[in-house]
Short mmCIF file of C-alpha atoms and ligand atoms in Angstrom, two decimals:
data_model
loop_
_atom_site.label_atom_id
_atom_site.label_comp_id
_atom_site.label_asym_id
_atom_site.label_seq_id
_atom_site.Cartn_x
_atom_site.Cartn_y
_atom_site.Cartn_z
CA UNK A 1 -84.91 37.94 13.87
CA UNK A 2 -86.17 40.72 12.05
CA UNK A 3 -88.48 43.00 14.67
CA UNK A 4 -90.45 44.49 11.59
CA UNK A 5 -91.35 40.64 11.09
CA UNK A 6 -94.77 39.07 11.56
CA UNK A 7 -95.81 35.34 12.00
CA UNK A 8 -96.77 34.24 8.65
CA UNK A 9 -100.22 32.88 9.04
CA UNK A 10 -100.19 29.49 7.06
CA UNK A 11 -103.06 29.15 4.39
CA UNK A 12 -104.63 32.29 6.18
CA UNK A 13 -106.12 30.33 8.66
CA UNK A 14 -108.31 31.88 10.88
CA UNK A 15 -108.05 35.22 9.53
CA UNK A 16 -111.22 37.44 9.08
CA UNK A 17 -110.75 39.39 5.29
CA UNK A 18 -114.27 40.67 4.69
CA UNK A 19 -117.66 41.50 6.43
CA UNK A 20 -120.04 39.62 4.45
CA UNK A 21 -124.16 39.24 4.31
CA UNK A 22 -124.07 36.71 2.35
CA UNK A 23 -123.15 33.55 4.18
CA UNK A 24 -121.59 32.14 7.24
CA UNK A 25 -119.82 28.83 8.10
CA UNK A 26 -119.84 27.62 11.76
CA UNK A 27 -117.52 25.07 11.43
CA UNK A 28 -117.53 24.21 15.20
CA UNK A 29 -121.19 23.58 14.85
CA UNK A 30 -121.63 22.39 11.67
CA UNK A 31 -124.13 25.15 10.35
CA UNK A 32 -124.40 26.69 6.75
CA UNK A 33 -126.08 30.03 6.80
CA UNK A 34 -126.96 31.01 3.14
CA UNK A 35 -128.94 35.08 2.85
CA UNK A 36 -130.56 34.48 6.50
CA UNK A 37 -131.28 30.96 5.99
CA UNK A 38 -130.36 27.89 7.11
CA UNK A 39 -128.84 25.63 4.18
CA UNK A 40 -131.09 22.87 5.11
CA UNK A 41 -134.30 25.33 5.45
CA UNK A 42 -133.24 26.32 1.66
CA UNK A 43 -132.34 23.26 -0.67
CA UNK A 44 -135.53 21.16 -2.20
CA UNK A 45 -137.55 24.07 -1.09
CA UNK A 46 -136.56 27.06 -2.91
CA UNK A 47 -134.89 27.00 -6.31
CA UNK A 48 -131.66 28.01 -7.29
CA UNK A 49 -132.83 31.10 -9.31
CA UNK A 50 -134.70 32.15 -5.77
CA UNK A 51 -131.99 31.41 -3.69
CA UNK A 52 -129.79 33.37 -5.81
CA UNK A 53 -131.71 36.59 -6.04
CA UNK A 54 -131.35 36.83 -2.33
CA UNK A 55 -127.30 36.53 -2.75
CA UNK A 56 -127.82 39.42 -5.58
CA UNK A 57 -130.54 40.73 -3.37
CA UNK A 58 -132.79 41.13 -6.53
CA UNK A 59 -136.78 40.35 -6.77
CA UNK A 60 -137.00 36.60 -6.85
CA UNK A 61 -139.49 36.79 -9.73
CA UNK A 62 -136.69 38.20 -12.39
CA UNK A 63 -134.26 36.23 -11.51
CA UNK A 64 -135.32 33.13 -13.76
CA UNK A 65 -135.75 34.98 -16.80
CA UNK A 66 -133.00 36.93 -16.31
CA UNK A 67 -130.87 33.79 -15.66
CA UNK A 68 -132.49 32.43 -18.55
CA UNK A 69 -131.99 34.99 -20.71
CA UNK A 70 -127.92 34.63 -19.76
CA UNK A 71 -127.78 31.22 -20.71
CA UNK A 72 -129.57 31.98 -24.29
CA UNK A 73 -127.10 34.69 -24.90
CA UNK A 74 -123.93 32.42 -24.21
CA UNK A 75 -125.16 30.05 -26.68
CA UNK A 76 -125.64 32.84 -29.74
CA UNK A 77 -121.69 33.11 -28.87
CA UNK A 78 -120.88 29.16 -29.34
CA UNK A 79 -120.27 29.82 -32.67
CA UNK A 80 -117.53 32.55 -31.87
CA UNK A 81 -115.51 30.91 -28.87
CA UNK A 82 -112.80 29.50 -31.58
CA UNK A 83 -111.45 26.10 -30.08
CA UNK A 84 -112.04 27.91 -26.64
CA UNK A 85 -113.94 24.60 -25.10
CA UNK A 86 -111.70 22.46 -27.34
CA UNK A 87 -110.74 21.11 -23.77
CA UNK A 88 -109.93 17.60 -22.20
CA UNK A 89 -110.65 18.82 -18.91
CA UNK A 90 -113.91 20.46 -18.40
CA UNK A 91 -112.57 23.44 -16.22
CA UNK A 92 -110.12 24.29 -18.46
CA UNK A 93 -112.62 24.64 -21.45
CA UNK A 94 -114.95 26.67 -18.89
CA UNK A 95 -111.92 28.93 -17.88
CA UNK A 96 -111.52 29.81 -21.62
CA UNK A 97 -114.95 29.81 -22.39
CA UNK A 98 -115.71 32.53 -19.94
CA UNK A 99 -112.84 34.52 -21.09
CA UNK A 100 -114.26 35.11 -24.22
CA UNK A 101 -117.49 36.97 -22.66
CA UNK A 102 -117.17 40.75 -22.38
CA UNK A 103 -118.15 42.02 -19.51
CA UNK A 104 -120.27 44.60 -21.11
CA UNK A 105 -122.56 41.89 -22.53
CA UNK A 106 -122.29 39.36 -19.47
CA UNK A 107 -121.03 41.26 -16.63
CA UNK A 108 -124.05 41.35 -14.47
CA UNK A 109 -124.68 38.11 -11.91
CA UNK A 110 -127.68 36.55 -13.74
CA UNK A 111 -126.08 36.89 -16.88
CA UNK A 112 -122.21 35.51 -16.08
CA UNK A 113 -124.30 32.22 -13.96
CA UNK A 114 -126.98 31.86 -17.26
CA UNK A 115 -123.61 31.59 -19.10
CA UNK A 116 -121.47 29.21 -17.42
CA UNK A 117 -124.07 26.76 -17.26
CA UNK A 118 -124.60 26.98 -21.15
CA UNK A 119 -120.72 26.55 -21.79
CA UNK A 120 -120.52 23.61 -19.23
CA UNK A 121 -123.03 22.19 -20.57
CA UNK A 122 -122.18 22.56 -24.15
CA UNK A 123 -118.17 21.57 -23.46
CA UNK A 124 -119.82 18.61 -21.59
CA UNK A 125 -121.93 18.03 -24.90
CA UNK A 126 -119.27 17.90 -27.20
CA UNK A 127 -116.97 15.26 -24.91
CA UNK A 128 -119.96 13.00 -25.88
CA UNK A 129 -119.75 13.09 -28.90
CA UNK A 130 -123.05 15.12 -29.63
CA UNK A 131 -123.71 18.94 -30.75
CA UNK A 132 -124.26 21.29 -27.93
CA UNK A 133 -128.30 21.78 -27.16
CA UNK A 134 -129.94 25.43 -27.20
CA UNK A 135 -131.24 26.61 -24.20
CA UNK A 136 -134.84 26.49 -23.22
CA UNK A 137 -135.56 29.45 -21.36
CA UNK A 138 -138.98 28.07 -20.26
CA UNK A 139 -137.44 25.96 -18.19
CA UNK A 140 -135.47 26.29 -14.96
CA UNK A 141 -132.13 26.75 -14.81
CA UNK A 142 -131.42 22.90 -12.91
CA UNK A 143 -133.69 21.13 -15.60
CA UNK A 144 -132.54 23.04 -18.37
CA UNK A 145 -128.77 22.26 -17.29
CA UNK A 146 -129.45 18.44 -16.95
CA UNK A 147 -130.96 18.83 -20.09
CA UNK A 148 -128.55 20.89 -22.00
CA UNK A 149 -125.37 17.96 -20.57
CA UNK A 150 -127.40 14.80 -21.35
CA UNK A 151 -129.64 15.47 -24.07
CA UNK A 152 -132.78 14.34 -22.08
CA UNK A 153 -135.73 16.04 -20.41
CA UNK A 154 -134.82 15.15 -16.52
CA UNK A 155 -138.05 14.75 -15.25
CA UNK A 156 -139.63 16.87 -11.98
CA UNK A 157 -137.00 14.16 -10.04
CA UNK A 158 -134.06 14.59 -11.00
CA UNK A 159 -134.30 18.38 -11.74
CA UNK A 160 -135.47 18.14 -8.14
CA UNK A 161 -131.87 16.73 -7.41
CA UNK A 162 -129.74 19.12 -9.68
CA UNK A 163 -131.56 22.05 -7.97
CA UNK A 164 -130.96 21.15 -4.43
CA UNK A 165 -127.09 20.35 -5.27
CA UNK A 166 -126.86 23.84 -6.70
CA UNK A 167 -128.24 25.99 -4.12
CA UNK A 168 -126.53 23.46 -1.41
CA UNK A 169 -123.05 24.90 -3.57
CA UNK A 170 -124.38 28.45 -4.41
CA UNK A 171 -122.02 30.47 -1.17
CA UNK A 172 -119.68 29.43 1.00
CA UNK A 173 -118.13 31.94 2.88
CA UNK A 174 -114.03 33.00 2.05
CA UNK A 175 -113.45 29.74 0.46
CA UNK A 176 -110.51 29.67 -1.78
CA UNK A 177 -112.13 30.70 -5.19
CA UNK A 178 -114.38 33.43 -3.89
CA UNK A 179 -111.41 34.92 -2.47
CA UNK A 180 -109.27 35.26 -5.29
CA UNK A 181 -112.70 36.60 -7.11
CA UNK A 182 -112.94 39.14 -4.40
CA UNK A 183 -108.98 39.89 -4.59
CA UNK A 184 -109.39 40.63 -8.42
CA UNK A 185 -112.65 42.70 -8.15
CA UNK A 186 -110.82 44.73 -5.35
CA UNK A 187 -108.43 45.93 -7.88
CA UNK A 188 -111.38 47.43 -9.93
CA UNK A 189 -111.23 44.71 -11.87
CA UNK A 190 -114.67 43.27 -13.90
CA UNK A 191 -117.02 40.68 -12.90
CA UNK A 192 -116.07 38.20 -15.69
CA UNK A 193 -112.13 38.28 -14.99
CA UNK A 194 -113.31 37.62 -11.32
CA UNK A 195 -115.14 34.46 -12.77
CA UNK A 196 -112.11 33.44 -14.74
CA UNK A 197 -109.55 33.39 -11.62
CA UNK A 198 -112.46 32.05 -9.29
CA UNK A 199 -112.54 29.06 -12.32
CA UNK A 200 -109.17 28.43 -12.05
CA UNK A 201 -108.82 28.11 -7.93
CA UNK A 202 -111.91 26.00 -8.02
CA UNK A 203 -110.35 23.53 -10.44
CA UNK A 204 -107.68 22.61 -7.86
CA UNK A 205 -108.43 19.05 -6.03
CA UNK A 206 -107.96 20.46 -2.58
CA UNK A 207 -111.70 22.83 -3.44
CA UNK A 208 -113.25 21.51 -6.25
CA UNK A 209 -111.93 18.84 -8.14
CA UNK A 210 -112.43 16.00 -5.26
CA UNK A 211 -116.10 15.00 -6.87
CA UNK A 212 -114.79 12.93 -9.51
CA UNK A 213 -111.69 11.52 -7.82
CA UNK A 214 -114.29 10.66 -5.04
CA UNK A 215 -115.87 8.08 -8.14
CA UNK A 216 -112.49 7.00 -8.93
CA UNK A 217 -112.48 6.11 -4.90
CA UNK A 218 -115.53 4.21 -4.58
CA UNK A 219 -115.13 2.27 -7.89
CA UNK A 220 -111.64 0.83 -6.81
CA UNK A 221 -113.01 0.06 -3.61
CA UNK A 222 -116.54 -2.07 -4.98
CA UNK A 223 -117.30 -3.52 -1.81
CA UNK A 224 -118.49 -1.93 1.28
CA UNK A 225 -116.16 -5.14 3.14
CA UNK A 226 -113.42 -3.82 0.91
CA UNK A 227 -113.22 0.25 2.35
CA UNK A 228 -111.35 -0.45 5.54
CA UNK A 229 -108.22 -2.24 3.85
CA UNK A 230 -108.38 0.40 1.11
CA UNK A 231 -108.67 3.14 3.43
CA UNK A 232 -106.03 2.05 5.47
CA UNK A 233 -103.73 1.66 2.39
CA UNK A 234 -104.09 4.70 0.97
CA UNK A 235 -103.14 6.63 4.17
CA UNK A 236 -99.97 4.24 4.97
CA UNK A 237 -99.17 5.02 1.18
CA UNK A 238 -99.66 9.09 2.57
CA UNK A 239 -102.24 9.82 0.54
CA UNK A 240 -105.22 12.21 1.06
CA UNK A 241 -108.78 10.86 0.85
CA UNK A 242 -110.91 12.85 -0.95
CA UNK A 243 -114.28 14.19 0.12
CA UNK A 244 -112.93 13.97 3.77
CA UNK A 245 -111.77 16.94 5.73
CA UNK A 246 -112.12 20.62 5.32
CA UNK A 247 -110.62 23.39 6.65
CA UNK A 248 -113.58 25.06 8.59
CA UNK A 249 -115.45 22.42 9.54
CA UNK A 250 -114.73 20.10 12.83
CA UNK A 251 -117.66 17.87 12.41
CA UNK A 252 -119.76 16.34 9.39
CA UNK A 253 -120.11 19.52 6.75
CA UNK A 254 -123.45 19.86 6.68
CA UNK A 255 -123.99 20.02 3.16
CA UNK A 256 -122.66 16.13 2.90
CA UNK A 257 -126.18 15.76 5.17
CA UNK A 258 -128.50 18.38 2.53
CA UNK A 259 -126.48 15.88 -0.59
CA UNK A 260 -126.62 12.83 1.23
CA UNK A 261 -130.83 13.45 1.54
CA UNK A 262 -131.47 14.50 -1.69
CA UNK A 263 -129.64 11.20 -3.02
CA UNK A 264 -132.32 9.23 -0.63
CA UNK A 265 -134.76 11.19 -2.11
CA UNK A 266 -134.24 9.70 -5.54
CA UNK A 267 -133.55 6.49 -4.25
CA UNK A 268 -137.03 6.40 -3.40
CA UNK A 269 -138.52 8.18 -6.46
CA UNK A 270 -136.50 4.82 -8.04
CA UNK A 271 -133.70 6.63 -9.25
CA UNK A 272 -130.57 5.21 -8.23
CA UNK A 273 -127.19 4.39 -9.06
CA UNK A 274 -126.59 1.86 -6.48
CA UNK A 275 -123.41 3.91 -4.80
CA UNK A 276 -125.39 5.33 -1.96
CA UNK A 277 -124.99 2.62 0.53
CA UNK A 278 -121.45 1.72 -0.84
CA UNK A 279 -120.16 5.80 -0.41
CA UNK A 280 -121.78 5.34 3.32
CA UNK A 281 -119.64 2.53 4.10
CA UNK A 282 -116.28 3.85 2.85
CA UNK A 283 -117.12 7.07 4.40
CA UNK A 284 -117.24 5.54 8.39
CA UNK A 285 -114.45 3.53 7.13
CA UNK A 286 -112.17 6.76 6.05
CA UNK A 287 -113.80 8.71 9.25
CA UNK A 288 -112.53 6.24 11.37
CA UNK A 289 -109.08 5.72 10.09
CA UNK A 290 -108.44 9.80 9.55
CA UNK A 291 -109.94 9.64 13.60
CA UNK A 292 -106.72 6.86 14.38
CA UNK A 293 -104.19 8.59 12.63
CA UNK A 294 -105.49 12.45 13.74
CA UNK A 295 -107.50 12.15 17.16
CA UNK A 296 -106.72 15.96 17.40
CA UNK A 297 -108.11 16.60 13.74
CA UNK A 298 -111.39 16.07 13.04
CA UNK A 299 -111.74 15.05 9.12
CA UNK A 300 -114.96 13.75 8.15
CA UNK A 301 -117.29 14.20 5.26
CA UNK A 302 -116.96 17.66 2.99
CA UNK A 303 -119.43 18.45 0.85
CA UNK A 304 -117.58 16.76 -2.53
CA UNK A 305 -118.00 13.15 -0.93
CA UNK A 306 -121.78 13.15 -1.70
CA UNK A 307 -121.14 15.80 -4.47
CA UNK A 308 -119.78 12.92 -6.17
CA UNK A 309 -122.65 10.05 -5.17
CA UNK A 310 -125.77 12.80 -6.29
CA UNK A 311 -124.42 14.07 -9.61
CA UNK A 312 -123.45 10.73 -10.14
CA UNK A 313 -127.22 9.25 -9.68
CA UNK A 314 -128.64 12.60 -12.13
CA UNK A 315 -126.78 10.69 -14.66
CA UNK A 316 -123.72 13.04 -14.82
CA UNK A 317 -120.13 11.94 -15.87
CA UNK A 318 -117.78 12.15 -13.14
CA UNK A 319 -115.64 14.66 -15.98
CA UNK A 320 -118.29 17.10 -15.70
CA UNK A 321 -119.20 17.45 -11.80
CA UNK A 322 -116.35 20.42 -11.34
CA UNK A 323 -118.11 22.42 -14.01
CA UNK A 324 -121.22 21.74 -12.43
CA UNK A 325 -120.22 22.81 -9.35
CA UNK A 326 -118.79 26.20 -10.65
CA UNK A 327 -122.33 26.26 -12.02
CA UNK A 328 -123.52 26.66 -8.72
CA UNK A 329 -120.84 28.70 -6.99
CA UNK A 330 -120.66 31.44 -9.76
CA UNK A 331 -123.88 32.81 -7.98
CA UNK A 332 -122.15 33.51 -5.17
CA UNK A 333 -118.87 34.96 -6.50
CA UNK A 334 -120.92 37.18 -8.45
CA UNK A 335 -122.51 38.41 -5.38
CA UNK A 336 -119.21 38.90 -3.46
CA UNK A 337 -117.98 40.33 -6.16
CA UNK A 338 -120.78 43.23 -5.72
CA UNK A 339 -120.35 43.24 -2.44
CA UNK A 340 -116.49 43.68 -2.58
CA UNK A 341 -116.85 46.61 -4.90
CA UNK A 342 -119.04 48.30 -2.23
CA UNK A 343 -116.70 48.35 0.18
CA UNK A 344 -113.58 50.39 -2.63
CA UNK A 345 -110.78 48.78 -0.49
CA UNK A 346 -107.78 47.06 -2.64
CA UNK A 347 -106.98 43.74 -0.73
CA UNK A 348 -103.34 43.54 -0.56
CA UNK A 349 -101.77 41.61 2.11
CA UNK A 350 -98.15 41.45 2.92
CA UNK A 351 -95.55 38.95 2.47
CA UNK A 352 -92.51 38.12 5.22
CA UNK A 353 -89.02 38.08 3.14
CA UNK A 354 -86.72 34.92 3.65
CA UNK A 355 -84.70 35.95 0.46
CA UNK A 356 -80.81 37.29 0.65
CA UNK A 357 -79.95 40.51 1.55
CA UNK A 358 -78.92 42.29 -0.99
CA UNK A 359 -74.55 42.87 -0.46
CA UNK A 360 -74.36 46.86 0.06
CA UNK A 361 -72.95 48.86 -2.35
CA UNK A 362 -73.57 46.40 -5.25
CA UNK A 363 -74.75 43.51 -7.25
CA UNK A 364 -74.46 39.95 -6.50
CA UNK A 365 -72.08 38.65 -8.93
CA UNK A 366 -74.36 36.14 -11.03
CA UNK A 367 -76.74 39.32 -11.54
CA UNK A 368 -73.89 40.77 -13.57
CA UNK A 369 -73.73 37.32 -15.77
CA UNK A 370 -75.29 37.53 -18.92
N1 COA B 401 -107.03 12.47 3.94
C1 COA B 401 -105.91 12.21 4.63
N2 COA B 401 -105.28 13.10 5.41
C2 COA B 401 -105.81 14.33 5.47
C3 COA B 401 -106.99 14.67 4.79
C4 COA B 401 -107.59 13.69 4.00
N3 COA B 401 -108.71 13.95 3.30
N4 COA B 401 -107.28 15.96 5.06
C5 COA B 401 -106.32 16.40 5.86
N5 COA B 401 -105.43 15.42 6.12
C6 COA B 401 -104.25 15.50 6.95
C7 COA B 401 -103.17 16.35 6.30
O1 COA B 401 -102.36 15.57 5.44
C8 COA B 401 -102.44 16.89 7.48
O2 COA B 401 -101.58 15.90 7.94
P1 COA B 401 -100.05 16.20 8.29
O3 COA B 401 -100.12 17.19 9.43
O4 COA B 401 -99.51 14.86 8.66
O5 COA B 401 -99.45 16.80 7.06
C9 COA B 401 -103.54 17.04 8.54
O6 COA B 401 -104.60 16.19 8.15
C10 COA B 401 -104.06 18.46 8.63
O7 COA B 401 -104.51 18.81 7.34
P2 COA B 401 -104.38 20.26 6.73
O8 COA B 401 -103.58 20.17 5.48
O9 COA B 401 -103.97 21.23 7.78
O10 COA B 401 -105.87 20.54 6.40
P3 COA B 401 -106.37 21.74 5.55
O11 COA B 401 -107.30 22.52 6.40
O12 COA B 401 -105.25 22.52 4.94
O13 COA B 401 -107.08 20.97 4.39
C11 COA B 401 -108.55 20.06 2.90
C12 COA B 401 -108.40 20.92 4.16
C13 COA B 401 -109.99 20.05 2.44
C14 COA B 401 -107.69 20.68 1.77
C15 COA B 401 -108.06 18.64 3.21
O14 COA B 401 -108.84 18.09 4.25
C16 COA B 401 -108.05 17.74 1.99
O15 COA B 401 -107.07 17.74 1.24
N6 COA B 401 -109.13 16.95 1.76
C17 COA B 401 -109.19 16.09 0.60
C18 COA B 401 -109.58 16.88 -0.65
C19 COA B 401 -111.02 17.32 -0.61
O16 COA B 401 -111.90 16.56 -0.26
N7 COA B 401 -111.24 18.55 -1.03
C20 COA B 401 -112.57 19.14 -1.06
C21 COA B 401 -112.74 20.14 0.04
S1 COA B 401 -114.39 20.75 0.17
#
């Protein structure tokens, strides 16, 4: 073995990449600490607009019309995207979407989170068959997202809802897609191509695409008597559940308990979509049969399981919750994308070689084939 060789750290697990301020993950304990605060101190009591001027550490009181102002902008530019959100899936469409914004016109944070919520919303628009909805700047940025997706004022409840879910999402420490928009604003690199790449990691199932195959779960299981057999299939057949497990976390993620609330919370202003008691059954189902097959492994709830269930009750198609999510989470990649270029240090890891060794003194012979 190579002595110049060093273990190869599998998924980068455990390792520390970046001082941050702006939030920390005690996965042992199950704590969320967003800007100072506890997640739990923060959703239904501050809005996302608030909560996200503390990430950009900007005065709360411009950072709805600012936000605003971002989403207004992105929608003057509809009309130039091309057949950019021309998309089946909804992350694809906002991966192109974005791409199409110049950083000179979006590439601050309030403007680059006004403006994905616009092209979400307008992408999810179209897939129903209706015209994409201007902006209301008057409103905030929850309600007017709701309203820009399904065409209908939400109401104080259900904006209620949207706005806990997206300051619940807004940071999450070195998950997958703020890293790579850290690695690409390391290089120098603008705050919209950070955007685009932390689009594309977030699409992936394994970080954010588990909402709507969490629907998919609970509608083939229909019956809270029906989750253990289904449960138990699924793993025999080696297949993941999703909205269970999480890298960081060893108990419940605490934002399944912040989602799980504000789903309550609407049960009892009467809105409802009847899944709530169903998605708590399957879940003690799946944590017990993940507990069987891993006793060493804690995998319970992540923060997709009830991700699923809350968009689900604000009347959102299970198509569009990714999009919604990078709604959310674009506040906080545009803040560690500031706070990346603060520190001026390239991140550029290394890489252990298992390839050939190249023969000395010349090529291999199918190099020399043409
Ligand atoms: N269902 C079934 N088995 C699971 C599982 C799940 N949800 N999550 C992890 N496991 C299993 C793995 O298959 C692995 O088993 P193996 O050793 O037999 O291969 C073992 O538990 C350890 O998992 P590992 O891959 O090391 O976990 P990770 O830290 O890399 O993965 C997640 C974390 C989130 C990617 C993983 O738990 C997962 O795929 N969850 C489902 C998708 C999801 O909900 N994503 C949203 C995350 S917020």
């Amino acid at each position: 073995m190579d002595a110049k060789k060093t273990a190869v750290v599998s998924g980068l697990e455990g390792i520390v990449v970046a001082e941050t301020r702006l939030s920390d993950v005690d996965g042992e304990r199950g704590r969320l600490i967003l800007a100072g605060h506890d997640v739990e101190s923060l959703a239904g009591r501050m809005s996302f607009e608030e909560v996200a001027a503390l990430l950009w550490d900007i005065d709360p009181a411009t950072a709805r019309p600012l936000v605003a102002e971002g989403r207004v902008r992105a929608f003057e530019r509809l009309g130039r995207l091309g057949d950019a959100l021309d998309r089946e899936d909804g992350m694809d469409a906002l991966r192109a979407g974005v791409a199409h914004l110049s950083d000179r016109d979006f590439g601050t944070p309030a403007a680059v989170t006004g403006a994905v919520a616009t092209l979400a919303a307008a992408w999810a628009r179209r897939r129903r068959g209706a015209p994409p909805l201007a902006p209301d700047p008057s409103q905030g940025h929850a309600a007017d997202y709701l309203r820009m997706v399904t065409g209908r004022s939400p109401g104080d409840a259900l904006a209620a809802g949207l706005d806990a879910y997206l300051v619940t999402v807004a940071d999450h420490g070195m998950n997958a897609s703020t890293f790579c928009a850290r690695v690409v604003a390391s290089t120098g690199s603008d705050l919209i191509s950070a955007v685009v790449a932390a689009i594309g990691a977030l699409k992936g199932p394994l970080h954010g695409g588990a909402p709507g195959p969490v629907l998919d779960m609970l509608d083939a299981i229909g019956s809270p008597e029906a989750a253990a057999a289904w449960i138990e299939g699924e793993l025999l057949a080696g297949r993941r559940i999703m909205g269970m497990g999480h890298r960081v976390y060893r108990v419940r993620d605490p934002r399944a308990a912040v989602l799980e609330r504000a789903t309550a919370r609407l049960a009892e202003a009467g809105v409802s979509s009847g899944r709530l008691s169903l998605a708590l059954a399957v879940e003690a189902a799946a944590a017990g049969a993940l507990r069987r097959k891993y006793p060493q492994r804690p995998l319970l709830a992540n923060v997709e399981f009830y991700t699923a269930v809350l968009l689900d009750t604000l009347g959102l198609d299970r198509t569009e919750l990714s999009c919604t999510f990078a709604a959310g989470r674009v506040a906080g990649w545009a803040a560690h994308v500031e706070e990346q270029r603060r520190t001026g240090r390239l991140i550029r890891p290394g890489s252990s070689y298992i390839g050939a060794a190249p023969i000395v003194g010349g090529l291999r012979p199918q190099a020399l084939s043409p």
